[in-house]
Amino acid sequence: DEHHGKGFVERREHFLAALRTSSARQTAQPARPAMMPRPTTAVGTFLRIVTVNDVYSLENYPRLATAVQIARESAAAHDCVVTSHLNGDFLSPCMLTALDGGQAMAEALNYAMVDYVCLGNHEFDDGDANLAEFLEALKQTGCGTAVLAARTR
C-alpha cells in the first residue's frame, strides 16, 4: 500500500467499509431466502453447486456469501456436498481493481467463501503480468479459493 499513496489507502478502506456495511444491512433483513429443496431425482449424496459469474461490484459479495452459507447449512439435511464457484470476469472492469490490483476482490472471495474461481477473458484485460501479480498476491492473503485456468493463446 505504501507505493499507492494515502489517497489509495483511504479509497480502499472506504470500499471495504462499504462491503461490511452492505453485509450488515443484508444480515439485518428479516426475510431470509429459503433453502433449496433436495432434488426429487437425487439418489444418495449429490453435488450442489452455487455458481456466479461477472461479479464486478463488491456490494454483490454479501448476497453470494448468504447463498453459500444457506446451501452449506442445509447440506447435511439434504445429504449433499456444496461447492461455490465464480466462473470468470471478476477482476475487470471493477474500478477498485484498477486502484488496488485486486486486493479487495481477494478479500471479497474469502468473505463470500468462494471455493473455486475460473479465469475469464476480462482477467487478462490488464495484461498477463498484472494477472500473475494478482494471483501471487492471492496466495499471500491466505485466500482459500482455488484458481482454475484454461491454457489460452
PDB file of C-alpha atoms in Angstrom:
ATOM      1  CA  ASP A   1       0.000   0.000   0.000  1.00  0.00           C
ATOM      2  CA  GLU A   2       2.932   2.346   0.589  1.00  0.00           C
ATOM      3  CA  HIS A   3       3.593   2.718  -3.143  1.00  0.00           C
ATOM      4  CA  HIS A   4      -0.042   3.664  -3.856  1.00  0.00           C
ATOM      5  CA  GLY A   5      -0.178   6.692  -1.550  1.00  0.00           C
ATOM      6  CA  LYS A   6      -2.535   7.933   1.135  1.00  0.00           C
ATOM      7  CA  GLY A   7      -5.489   8.594  -1.213  1.00  0.00           C
ATOM      8  CA  PHE A   8      -5.426   4.994  -2.424  1.00  0.00           C
ATOM      9  CA  VAL A   9      -5.466   3.619   1.114  1.00  0.00           C
ATOM     10  CA  GLU A  10      -8.393   5.872   2.038  1.00  0.00           C
ATOM     11  CA  ARG A  11     -10.390   4.823  -1.067  1.00  0.00           C
ATOM     12  CA  ARG A  12      -9.648   1.149  -0.406  1.00  0.00           C
ATOM     13  CA  GLU A  13     -10.776   1.463   3.218  1.00  0.00           C
ATOM     14  CA  HIS A  14     -13.930   3.237   2.032  1.00  0.00           C
ATOM     15  CA  PHE A  15     -14.754   0.362  -0.348  1.00  0.00           C
ATOM     16  CA  LEU A  16     -14.069  -2.293   2.299  1.00  0.00           C
ATOM     17  CA  ALA A  17     -16.237  -0.387   4.796  1.00  0.00           C
ATOM     18  CA  ALA A  18     -18.993  -0.329   2.178  1.00  0.00           C
ATOM     19  CA  LEU A  19     -18.648  -4.103   1.805  1.00  0.00           C
ATOM     20  CA  ARG A  20     -19.023  -4.582   5.566  1.00  0.00           C
ATOM     21  CA  THR A  21     -21.973  -2.148   5.699  1.00  0.00           C
ATOM     22  CA  SER A  22     -23.694  -3.925   2.825  1.00  0.00           C
ATOM     23  CA  SER A  23     -23.177  -7.218   4.635  1.00  0.00           C
ATOM     24  CA  ALA A  24     -24.606  -5.849   7.885  1.00  0.00           C
ATOM     25  CA  ARG A  25     -27.627  -4.486   6.024  1.00  0.00           C
ATOM     26  CA  GLN A  26     -28.194  -7.828   4.370  1.00  0.00           C
ATOM     27  CA  THR A  27     -27.931  -9.844   7.579  1.00  0.00           C
ATOM     28  CA  ALA A  28     -30.303  -7.398   9.301  1.00  0.00           C
ATOM     29  CA  GLN A  29     -33.064  -8.147   6.796  1.00  0.00           C
ATOM     30  CA  PRO A  30     -35.928 -10.096   8.433  1.00  0.00           C
ATOM     31  CA  ALA A  31     -36.667 -12.354   5.462  1.00  0.00           C
ATOM     32  CA  ARG A  32     -34.013 -14.930   4.713  1.00  0.00           C
ATOM     33  CA  PRO A  33     -34.092 -16.821   1.422  1.00  0.00           C
ATOM     34  CA  ALA A  34     -35.483 -20.317   1.675  1.00  0.00           C
ATOM     35  CA  MET A  35     -33.215 -23.328   1.430  1.00  0.00           C
ATOM     36  CA  MET A  36     -33.260 -25.084  -1.901  1.00  0.00           C
ATOM     37  CA  PRO A  37     -35.050 -28.432  -1.592  1.00  0.00           C
ATOM     38  CA  ARG A  38     -33.391 -31.726  -2.320  1.00  0.00           C
ATOM     39  CA  PRO A  39     -33.878 -32.616  -5.999  1.00  0.00           C
ATOM     40  CA  THR A  40     -36.547 -35.298  -6.314  1.00  0.00           C
ATOM     41  CA  THR A  41     -34.373 -37.271  -8.748  1.00  0.00           C
ATOM     42  CA  ALA A  42     -31.287 -37.283  -6.487  1.00  0.00           C
ATOM     43  CA  VAL A  43     -30.147 -40.715  -5.355  1.00  0.00           C
ATOM     44  CA  GLY A  44     -27.713 -40.769  -2.456  1.00  0.00           C
ATOM     45  CA  THR A  45     -25.333 -37.885  -1.862  1.00  0.00           C
ATOM     46  CA  PHE A  46     -25.482 -35.240  -4.583  1.00  0.00           C
ATOM     47  CA  LEU A  47     -23.429 -32.185  -5.519  1.00  0.00           C
ATOM     48  CA  ARG A  48     -24.965 -28.723  -5.133  1.00  0.00           C
ATOM     49  CA  ILE A  49     -23.006 -26.005  -6.931  1.00  0.00           C
ATOM     50  CA  VAL A  50     -23.535 -22.352  -6.074  1.00  0.00           C
ATOM     51  CA  THR A  51     -22.205 -20.518  -9.113  1.00  0.00           C
ATOM     52  CA  VAL A  52     -21.997 -16.941 -10.366  1.00  0.00           C
ATOM     53  CA  ASN A  53     -20.004 -15.032 -12.934  1.00  0.00           C
ATOM     54  CA  ASP A  54     -19.349 -11.434 -13.946  1.00  0.00           C
ATOM     55  CA  VAL A  55     -19.356 -10.107 -10.372  1.00  0.00           C
ATOM     56  CA  TYR A  56     -17.604  -6.735 -10.598  1.00  0.00           C
ATOM     57  CA  SER A  57     -19.072  -4.929  -7.613  1.00  0.00           C
ATOM     58  CA  LEU A  58     -18.148  -5.631  -4.011  1.00  0.00           C
ATOM     59  CA  GLU A  59     -21.722  -4.936  -2.906  1.00  0.00           C
ATOM     60  CA  ASN A  60     -22.788  -8.238  -4.522  1.00  0.00           C
ATOM     61  CA  TYR A  61     -20.485 -10.435  -2.449  1.00  0.00           C
ATOM     62  CA  PRO A  62     -22.595 -10.351   0.751  1.00  0.00           C
ATOM     63  CA  ARG A  63     -25.515 -11.804  -1.237  1.00  0.00           C
ATOM     64  CA  LEU A  64     -23.252 -14.504  -2.610  1.00  0.00           C
ATOM     65  CA  ALA A  65     -21.955 -15.206   0.893  1.00  0.00           C
ATOM     66  CA  THR A  66     -25.546 -15.605   2.132  1.00  0.00           C
ATOM     67  CA  ALA A  67     -26.404 -18.038  -0.665  1.00  0.00           C
ATOM     68  CA  VAL A  68     -23.303 -20.120   0.043  1.00  0.00           C
ATOM     69  CA  GLN A  69     -23.976 -20.086   3.784  1.00  0.00           C
ATOM     70  CA  ILE A  70     -27.612 -21.201   3.350  1.00  0.00           C
ATOM     71  CA  ALA A  71     -26.592 -24.003   0.998  1.00  0.00           C
ATOM     72  CA  ARG A  72     -23.898 -25.217   3.401  1.00  0.00           C
ATOM     73  CA  GLU A  73     -26.198 -25.042   6.424  1.00  0.00           C
ATOM     74  CA  SER A  74     -28.693 -27.295   4.667  1.00  0.00           C
ATOM     75  CA  ALA A  75     -26.101 -29.702   3.209  1.00  0.00           C
ATOM     76  CA  ALA A  76     -26.345 -32.321   5.946  1.00  0.00           C
ATOM     77  CA  ALA A  77     -30.145 -32.284   5.945  1.00  0.00           C
ATOM     78  CA  HIS A  78     -30.184 -32.786   2.163  1.00  0.00           C
ATOM     79  CA  ASP A  79     -27.264 -35.236   2.032  1.00  0.00           C
ATOM     80  CA  CYS A  80     -25.275 -33.112  -0.372  1.00  0.00           C
ATOM     81  CA  VAL A  81     -21.847 -31.636  -0.879  1.00  0.00           C
ATOM     82  CA  VAL A  82     -21.809 -27.896  -1.578  1.00  0.00           C
ATOM     83  CA  THR A  83     -19.165 -26.077  -3.601  1.00  0.00           C
ATOM     84  CA  SER A  84     -19.131 -22.441  -4.667  1.00  0.00           C
ATOM     85  CA  HIS A  85     -17.738 -21.162  -7.949  1.00  0.00           C
ATOM     86  CA  LEU A  86     -17.084 -17.803  -9.575  1.00  0.00           C
ATOM     87  CA  ASN A  87     -16.794 -18.541 -13.273  1.00  0.00           C
ATOM     88  CA  GLY A  88     -14.722 -15.651 -14.516  1.00  0.00           C
ATOM     89  CA  ASP A  89     -14.793 -11.936 -15.072  1.00  0.00           C
ATOM     90  CA  PHE A  90     -14.425 -10.644 -11.531  1.00  0.00           C
ATOM     91  CA  LEU A  91     -11.255  -8.523 -11.655  1.00  0.00           C
ATOM     92  CA  SER A  92     -12.123  -6.293 -14.560  1.00  0.00           C
ATOM     93  CA  PRO A  93     -13.926  -3.985 -15.253  1.00  0.00           C
ATOM     94  CA  CYS A  94     -14.062  -3.420 -11.469  1.00  0.00           C
ATOM     95  CA  MET A  95     -12.854   0.121 -10.782  1.00  0.00           C
ATOM     96  CA  LEU A  96     -11.399  -0.889  -7.428  1.00  0.00           C
ATOM     97  CA  THR A  97      -9.156  -3.466  -9.085  1.00  0.00           C
ATOM     98  CA  ALA A  98      -7.631  -0.636 -11.098  1.00  0.00           C
ATOM     99  CA  LEU A  99      -6.703   1.005  -7.789  1.00  0.00           C
ATOM    100  CA  ASP A 100      -5.565  -1.921  -5.671  1.00  0.00           C
ATOM    101  CA  GLY A 101      -4.595  -4.633  -8.156  1.00  0.00           C
ATOM    102  CA  GLY A 102      -7.378  -6.944  -6.974  1.00  0.00           C
ATOM    103  CA  GLN A 103      -6.648  -6.961  -3.226  1.00  0.00           C
ATOM    104  CA  ALA A 104     -10.242  -6.078  -2.276  1.00  0.00           C
ATOM    105  CA  MET A 105     -11.557  -8.744  -4.657  1.00  0.00           C
ATOM    106  CA  ALA A 106      -9.322 -11.316  -2.969  1.00  0.00           C
ATOM    107  CA  GLU A 107     -10.791 -10.294   0.378  1.00  0.00           C
ATOM    108  CA  ALA A 108     -14.307 -10.486  -1.086  1.00  0.00           C
ATOM    109  CA  LEU A 109     -13.627 -14.026  -2.378  1.00  0.00           C
ATOM    110  CA  ASN A 110     -12.621 -15.054   1.140  1.00  0.00           C
ATOM    111  CA  TYR A 111     -15.619 -13.280   2.653  1.00  0.00           C
ATOM    112  CA  ALA A 112     -18.063 -14.952   0.262  1.00  0.00           C
ATOM    113  CA  MET A 113     -16.499 -18.384   0.885  1.00  0.00           C
ATOM    114  CA  VAL A 114     -15.847 -18.972  -2.826  1.00  0.00           C
ATOM    115  CA  ASP A 115     -14.178 -22.356  -3.301  1.00  0.00           C
ATOM    116  CA  TYR A 116     -13.099 -22.008  -6.938  1.00  0.00           C
ATOM    117  CA  VAL A 117     -12.658 -19.244  -9.472  1.00  0.00           C
ATOM    118  CA  CYS A 118     -12.130 -19.692 -13.161  1.00  0.00           C
ATOM    119  CA  LEU A 119     -10.273 -17.010 -15.037  1.00  0.00           C
ATOM    120  CA  GLY A 120     -12.412 -15.308 -17.637  1.00  0.00           C
ATOM    121  CA  ASN A 121     -11.378 -13.175 -20.566  1.00  0.00           C
ATOM    122  CA  HIS A 122     -11.556  -9.948 -18.520  1.00  0.00           C
ATOM    123  CA  GLU A 123      -8.989 -11.202 -16.004  1.00  0.00           C
ATOM    124  CA  PHE A 124      -6.452 -10.657 -18.819  1.00  0.00           C
ATOM    125  CA  ASP A 125      -7.573  -7.059 -19.550  1.00  0.00           C
ATOM    126  CA  ASP A 126      -4.598  -5.513 -17.741  1.00  0.00           C
ATOM    127  CA  GLY A 127      -2.072  -7.950 -19.168  1.00  0.00           C
ATOM    128  CA  ASP A 128      -0.543 -11.244 -18.129  1.00  0.00           C
ATOM    129  CA  ALA A 129       1.975  -9.609 -15.782  1.00  0.00           C
ATOM    130  CA  ASN A 130      -0.747  -7.883 -13.728  1.00  0.00           C
ATOM    131  CA  LEU A 131      -2.789 -11.082 -13.599  1.00  0.00           C
ATOM    132  CA  ALA A 132       0.269 -13.037 -12.441  1.00  0.00           C
ATOM    133  CA  GLU A 133       0.863 -10.387  -9.762  1.00  0.00           C
ATOM    134  CA  PHE A 134      -2.751 -10.685  -8.586  1.00  0.00           C
ATOM    135  CA  LEU A 135      -2.561 -14.489  -8.430  1.00  0.00           C
ATOM    136  CA  GLU A 136       0.638 -14.293  -6.396  1.00  0.00           C
ATOM    137  CA  ALA A 137      -0.948 -11.723  -4.079  1.00  0.00           C
ATOM    138  CA  LEU A 138      -3.971 -14.007  -3.745  1.00  0.00           C
ATOM    139  CA  LYS A 139      -1.688 -16.712  -2.342  1.00  0.00           C
ATOM    140  CA  GLN A 140      -0.138 -14.220   0.083  1.00  0.00           C
ATOM    141  CA  THR A 141      -3.516 -13.198   1.544  1.00  0.00           C
ATOM    142  CA  GLY A 142      -4.195 -16.763   2.639  1.00  0.00           C
ATOM    143  CA  CYS A 143      -7.209 -16.885   0.336  1.00  0.00           C
ATOM    144  CA  GLY A 144      -8.606 -20.397   0.322  1.00  0.00           C
ATOM    145  CA  THR A 145     -10.027 -20.009  -3.173  1.00  0.00           C
ATOM    146  CA  ALA A 146      -8.560 -22.329  -5.795  1.00  0.00           C
ATOM    147  CA  VAL A 147      -7.936 -20.738  -9.186  1.00  0.00           C
ATOM    148  CA  LEU A 148      -8.735 -22.768 -12.293  1.00  0.00           C
ATOM    149  CA  ALA A 149      -7.299 -21.567 -15.569  1.00  0.00           C
ATOM    150  CA  ALA A 150      -7.507 -22.943 -19.068  1.00  0.00           C
ATOM    151  CA  ARG A 151      -4.448 -22.695 -21.262  1.00  0.00           C
ATOM    152  CA  THR A 152      -5.230 -19.870 -23.640  1.00  0.00           C
ATOM    153  CA  ARG A 153      -3.463 -18.162 -26.522  1.00  0.00           C
TER     154      ARG A 153
END
